[in-house]
PDB file of C-alpha atoms in Angstrom:
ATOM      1  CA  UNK A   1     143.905 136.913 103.712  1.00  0.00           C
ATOM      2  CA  UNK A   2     144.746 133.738 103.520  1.00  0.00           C
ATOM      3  CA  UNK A   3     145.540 130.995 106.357  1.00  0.00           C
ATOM      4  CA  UNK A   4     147.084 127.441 106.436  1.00  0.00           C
ATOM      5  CA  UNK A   5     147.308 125.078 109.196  1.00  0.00           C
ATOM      6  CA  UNK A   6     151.097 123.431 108.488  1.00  0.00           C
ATOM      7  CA  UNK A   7     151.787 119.925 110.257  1.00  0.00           C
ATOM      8  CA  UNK A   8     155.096 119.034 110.583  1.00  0.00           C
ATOM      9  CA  UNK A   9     156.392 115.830 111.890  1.00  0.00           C
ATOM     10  CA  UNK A  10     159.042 115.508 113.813  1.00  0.00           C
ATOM     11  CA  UNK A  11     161.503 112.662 114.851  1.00  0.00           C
ATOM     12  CA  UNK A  12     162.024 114.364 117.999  1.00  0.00           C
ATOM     13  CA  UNK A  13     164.559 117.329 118.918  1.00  0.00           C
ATOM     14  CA  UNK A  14     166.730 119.540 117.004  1.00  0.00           C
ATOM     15  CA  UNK A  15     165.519 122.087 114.570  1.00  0.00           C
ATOM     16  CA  UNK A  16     163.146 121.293 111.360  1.00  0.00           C
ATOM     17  CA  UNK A  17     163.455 124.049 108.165  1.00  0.00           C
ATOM     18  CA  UNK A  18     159.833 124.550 107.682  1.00  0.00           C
ATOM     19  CA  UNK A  19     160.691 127.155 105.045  1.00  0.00           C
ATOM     20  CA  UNK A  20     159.339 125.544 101.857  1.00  0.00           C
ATOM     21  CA  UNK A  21     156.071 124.774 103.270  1.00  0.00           C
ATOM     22  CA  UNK A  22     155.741 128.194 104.002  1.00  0.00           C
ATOM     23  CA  UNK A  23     156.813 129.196 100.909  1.00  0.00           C
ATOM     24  CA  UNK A  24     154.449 127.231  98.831  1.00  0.00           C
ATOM     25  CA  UNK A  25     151.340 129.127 101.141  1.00  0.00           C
ATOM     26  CA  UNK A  26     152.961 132.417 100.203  1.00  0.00           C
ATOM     27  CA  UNK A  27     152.412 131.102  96.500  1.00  0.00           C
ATOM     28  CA  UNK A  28     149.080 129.895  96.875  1.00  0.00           C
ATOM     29  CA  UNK A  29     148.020 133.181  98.796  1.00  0.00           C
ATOM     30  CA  UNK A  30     148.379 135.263  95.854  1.00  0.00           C
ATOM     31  CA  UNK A  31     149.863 138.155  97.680  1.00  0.00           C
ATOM     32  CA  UNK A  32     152.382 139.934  96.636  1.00  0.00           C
ATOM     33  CA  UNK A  33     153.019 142.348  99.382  1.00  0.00           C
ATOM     34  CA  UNK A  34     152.278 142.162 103.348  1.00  0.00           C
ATOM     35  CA  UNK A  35     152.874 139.803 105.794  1.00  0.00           C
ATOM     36  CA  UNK A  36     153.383 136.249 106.830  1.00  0.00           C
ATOM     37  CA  UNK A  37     152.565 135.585 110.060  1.00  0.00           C
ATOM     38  CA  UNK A  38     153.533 132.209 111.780  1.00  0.00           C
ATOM     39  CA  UNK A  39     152.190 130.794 115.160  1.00  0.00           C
ATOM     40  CA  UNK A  40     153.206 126.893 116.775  1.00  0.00           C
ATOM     41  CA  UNK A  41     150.222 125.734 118.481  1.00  0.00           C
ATOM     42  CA  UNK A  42     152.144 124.078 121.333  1.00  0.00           C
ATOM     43  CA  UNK A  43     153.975 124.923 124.716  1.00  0.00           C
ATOM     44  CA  UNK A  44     157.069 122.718 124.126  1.00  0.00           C
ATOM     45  CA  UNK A  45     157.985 123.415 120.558  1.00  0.00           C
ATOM     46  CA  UNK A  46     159.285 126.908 118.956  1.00  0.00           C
ATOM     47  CA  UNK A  47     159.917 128.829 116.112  1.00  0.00           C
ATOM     48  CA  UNK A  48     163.057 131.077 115.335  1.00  0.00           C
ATOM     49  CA  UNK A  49     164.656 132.195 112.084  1.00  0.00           C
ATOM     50  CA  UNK A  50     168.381 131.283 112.080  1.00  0.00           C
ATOM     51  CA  UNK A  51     171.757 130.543 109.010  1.00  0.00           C
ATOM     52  CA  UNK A  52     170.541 127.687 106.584  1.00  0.00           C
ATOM     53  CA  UNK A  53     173.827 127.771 105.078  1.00  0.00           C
ATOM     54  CA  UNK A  54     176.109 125.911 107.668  1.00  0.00           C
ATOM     55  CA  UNK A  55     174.489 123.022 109.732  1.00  0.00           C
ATOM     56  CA  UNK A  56     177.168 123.762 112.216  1.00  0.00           C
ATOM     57  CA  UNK A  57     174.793 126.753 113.688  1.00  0.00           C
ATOM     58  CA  UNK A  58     171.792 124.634 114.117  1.00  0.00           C
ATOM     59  CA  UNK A  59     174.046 121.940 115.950  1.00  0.00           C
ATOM     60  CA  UNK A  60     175.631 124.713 117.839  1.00  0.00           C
ATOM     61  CA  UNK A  61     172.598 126.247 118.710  1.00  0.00           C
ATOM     62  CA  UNK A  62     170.419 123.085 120.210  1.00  0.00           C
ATOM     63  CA  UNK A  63     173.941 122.024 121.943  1.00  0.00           C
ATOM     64  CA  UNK A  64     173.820 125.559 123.564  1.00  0.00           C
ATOM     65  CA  UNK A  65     170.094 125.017 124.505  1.00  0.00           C
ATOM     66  CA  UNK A  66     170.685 121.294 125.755  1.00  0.00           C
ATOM     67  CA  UNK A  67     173.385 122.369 128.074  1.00  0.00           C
ATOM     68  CA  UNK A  68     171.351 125.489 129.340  1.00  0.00           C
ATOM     69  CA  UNK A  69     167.880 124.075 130.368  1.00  0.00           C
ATOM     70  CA  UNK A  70     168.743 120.411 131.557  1.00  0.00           C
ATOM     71  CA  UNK A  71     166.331 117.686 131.090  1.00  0.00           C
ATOM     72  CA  UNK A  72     165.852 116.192 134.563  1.00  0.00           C
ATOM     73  CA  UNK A  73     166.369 119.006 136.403  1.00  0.00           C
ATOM     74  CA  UNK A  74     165.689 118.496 140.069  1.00  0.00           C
ATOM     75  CA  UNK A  75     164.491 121.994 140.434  1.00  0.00           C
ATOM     76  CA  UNK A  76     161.482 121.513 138.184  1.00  0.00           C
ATOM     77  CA  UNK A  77     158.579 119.990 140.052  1.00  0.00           C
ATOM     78  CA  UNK A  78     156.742 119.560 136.323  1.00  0.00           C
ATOM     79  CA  UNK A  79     157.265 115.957 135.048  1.00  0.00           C
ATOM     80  CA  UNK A  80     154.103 114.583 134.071  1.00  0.00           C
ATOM     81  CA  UNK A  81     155.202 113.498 130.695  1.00  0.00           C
ATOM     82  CA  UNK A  82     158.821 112.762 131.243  1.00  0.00           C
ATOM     83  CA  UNK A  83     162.121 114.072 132.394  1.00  0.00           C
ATOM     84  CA  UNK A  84     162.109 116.675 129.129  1.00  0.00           C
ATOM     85  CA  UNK A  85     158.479 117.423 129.729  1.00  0.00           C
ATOM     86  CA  UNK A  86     159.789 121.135 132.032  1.00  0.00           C
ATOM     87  CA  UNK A  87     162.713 121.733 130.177  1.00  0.00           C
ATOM     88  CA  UNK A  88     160.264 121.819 126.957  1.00  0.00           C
ATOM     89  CA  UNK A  89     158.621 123.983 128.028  1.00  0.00           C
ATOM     90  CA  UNK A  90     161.221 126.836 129.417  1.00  0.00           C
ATOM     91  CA  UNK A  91     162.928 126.153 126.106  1.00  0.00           C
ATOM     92  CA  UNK A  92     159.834 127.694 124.262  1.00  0.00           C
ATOM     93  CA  UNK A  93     159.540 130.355 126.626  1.00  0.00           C
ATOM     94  CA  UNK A  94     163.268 131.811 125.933  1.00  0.00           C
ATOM     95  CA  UNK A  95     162.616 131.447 122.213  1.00  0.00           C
ATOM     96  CA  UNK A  96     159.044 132.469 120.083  1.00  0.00           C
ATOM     97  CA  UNK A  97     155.690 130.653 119.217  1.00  0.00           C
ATOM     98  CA  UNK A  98     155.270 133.549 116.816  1.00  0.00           C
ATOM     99  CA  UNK A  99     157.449 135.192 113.914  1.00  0.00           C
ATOM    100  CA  UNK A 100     155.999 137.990 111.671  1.00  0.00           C
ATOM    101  CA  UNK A 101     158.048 137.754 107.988  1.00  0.00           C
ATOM    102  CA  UNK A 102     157.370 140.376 105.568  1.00  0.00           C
ATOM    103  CA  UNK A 103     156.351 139.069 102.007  1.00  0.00           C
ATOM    104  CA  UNK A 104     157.799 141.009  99.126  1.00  0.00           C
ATOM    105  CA  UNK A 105     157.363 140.029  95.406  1.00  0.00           C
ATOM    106  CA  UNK A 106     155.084 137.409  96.105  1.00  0.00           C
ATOM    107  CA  UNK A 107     157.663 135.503  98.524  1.00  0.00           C
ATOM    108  CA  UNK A 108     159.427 135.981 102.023  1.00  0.00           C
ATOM    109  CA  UNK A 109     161.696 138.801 103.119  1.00  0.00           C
ATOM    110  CA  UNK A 110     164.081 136.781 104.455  1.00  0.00           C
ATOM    111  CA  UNK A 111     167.646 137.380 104.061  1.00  0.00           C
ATOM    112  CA  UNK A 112     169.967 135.118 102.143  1.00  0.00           C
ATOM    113  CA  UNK A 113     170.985 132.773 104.636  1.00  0.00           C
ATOM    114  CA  UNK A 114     167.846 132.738 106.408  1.00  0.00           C
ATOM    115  CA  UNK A 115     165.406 130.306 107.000  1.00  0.00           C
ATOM    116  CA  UNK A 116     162.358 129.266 109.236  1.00  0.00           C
ATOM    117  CA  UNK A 117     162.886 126.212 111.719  1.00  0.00           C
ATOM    118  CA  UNK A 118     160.352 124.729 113.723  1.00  0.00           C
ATOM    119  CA  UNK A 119     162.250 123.821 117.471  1.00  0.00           C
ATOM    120  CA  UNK A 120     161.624 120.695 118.794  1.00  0.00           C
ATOM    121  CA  UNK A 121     162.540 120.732 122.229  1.00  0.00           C
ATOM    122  CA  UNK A 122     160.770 117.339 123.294  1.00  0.00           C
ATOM    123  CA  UNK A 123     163.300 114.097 122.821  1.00  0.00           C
ATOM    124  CA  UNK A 124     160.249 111.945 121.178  1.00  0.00           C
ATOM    125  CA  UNK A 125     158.417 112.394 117.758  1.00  0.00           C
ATOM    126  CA  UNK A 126     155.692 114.606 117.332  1.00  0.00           C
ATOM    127  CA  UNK A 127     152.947 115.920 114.505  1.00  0.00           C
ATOM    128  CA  UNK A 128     153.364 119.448 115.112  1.00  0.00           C
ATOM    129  CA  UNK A 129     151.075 122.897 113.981  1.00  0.00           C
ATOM    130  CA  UNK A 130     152.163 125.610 112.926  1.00  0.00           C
ATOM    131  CA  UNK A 131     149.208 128.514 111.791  1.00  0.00           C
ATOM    132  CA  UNK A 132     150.377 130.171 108.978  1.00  0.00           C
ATOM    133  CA  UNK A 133     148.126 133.983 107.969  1.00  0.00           C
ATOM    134  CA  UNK A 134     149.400 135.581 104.776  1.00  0.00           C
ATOM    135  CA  UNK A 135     147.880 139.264 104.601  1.00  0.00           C
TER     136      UNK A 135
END
């Protein structure tokens, strides 16, 4: 086994391609065959697998998020850190703080247009962790 404690920095939201990173720990592992598993130590940040090939998706895709679980809302009684401080967090809960990626020839089983993004879902930069297992 081997583990990895990833910090990635973000400049607030939108989606970050943490794929490389991962990579490299794949490399480093040694392992040739198992599994990479991924978990975001935080309640208003996500992970999800999605197209690296047009940018249009990952626009598409926070646009479609933005306009589903409104900053501000007046129905969440949860502000304590700002008007995107709820939203956050029911943004992580309809996506994943953990993805399981098979590893195959020494690097992950992810299609060809696939890659691994870290969601932001707060409007403000943060340092972000994301545990990374290779078995």
């Amino acid at each position: 086994m081997h583990r990895h404690l990833l910090e990635v920095r973000t400049a607030g939201r939108g989606l970050w391609d943490i794929t490389g990173p991962i990579q490299a720990q794949v490399r480093t592992s040694g392992l040739t065959d198992g599994l990479c598993h991924l978990f975001c130590q935080h309640t208003s940040a996500s992970l999800t697998i999605q197209e690296n090939a047009d940018p249009d998706v990952l626009r598409d895709l926070d646009g479609w998020m933005t306009r589903t679980v409104r900053d501000g809302d007046p129905a969440f009684r949860h502000r304590d850190e700002g008007d995107d401080d709820m939203s956050a967090h029911v943004r992580t809960a309809l996506t994943h703080t953990s993805l399981t990626v098979p590893v195959m020839g020494g690097r992950l089983g992810l299609g060809t247009w696939q890659a691994v993004y870290l969601f932001e879902h707060r409007t403000a930069p943060h340092t972000r962790k994301v545990v990374i297992s290779v078995v």
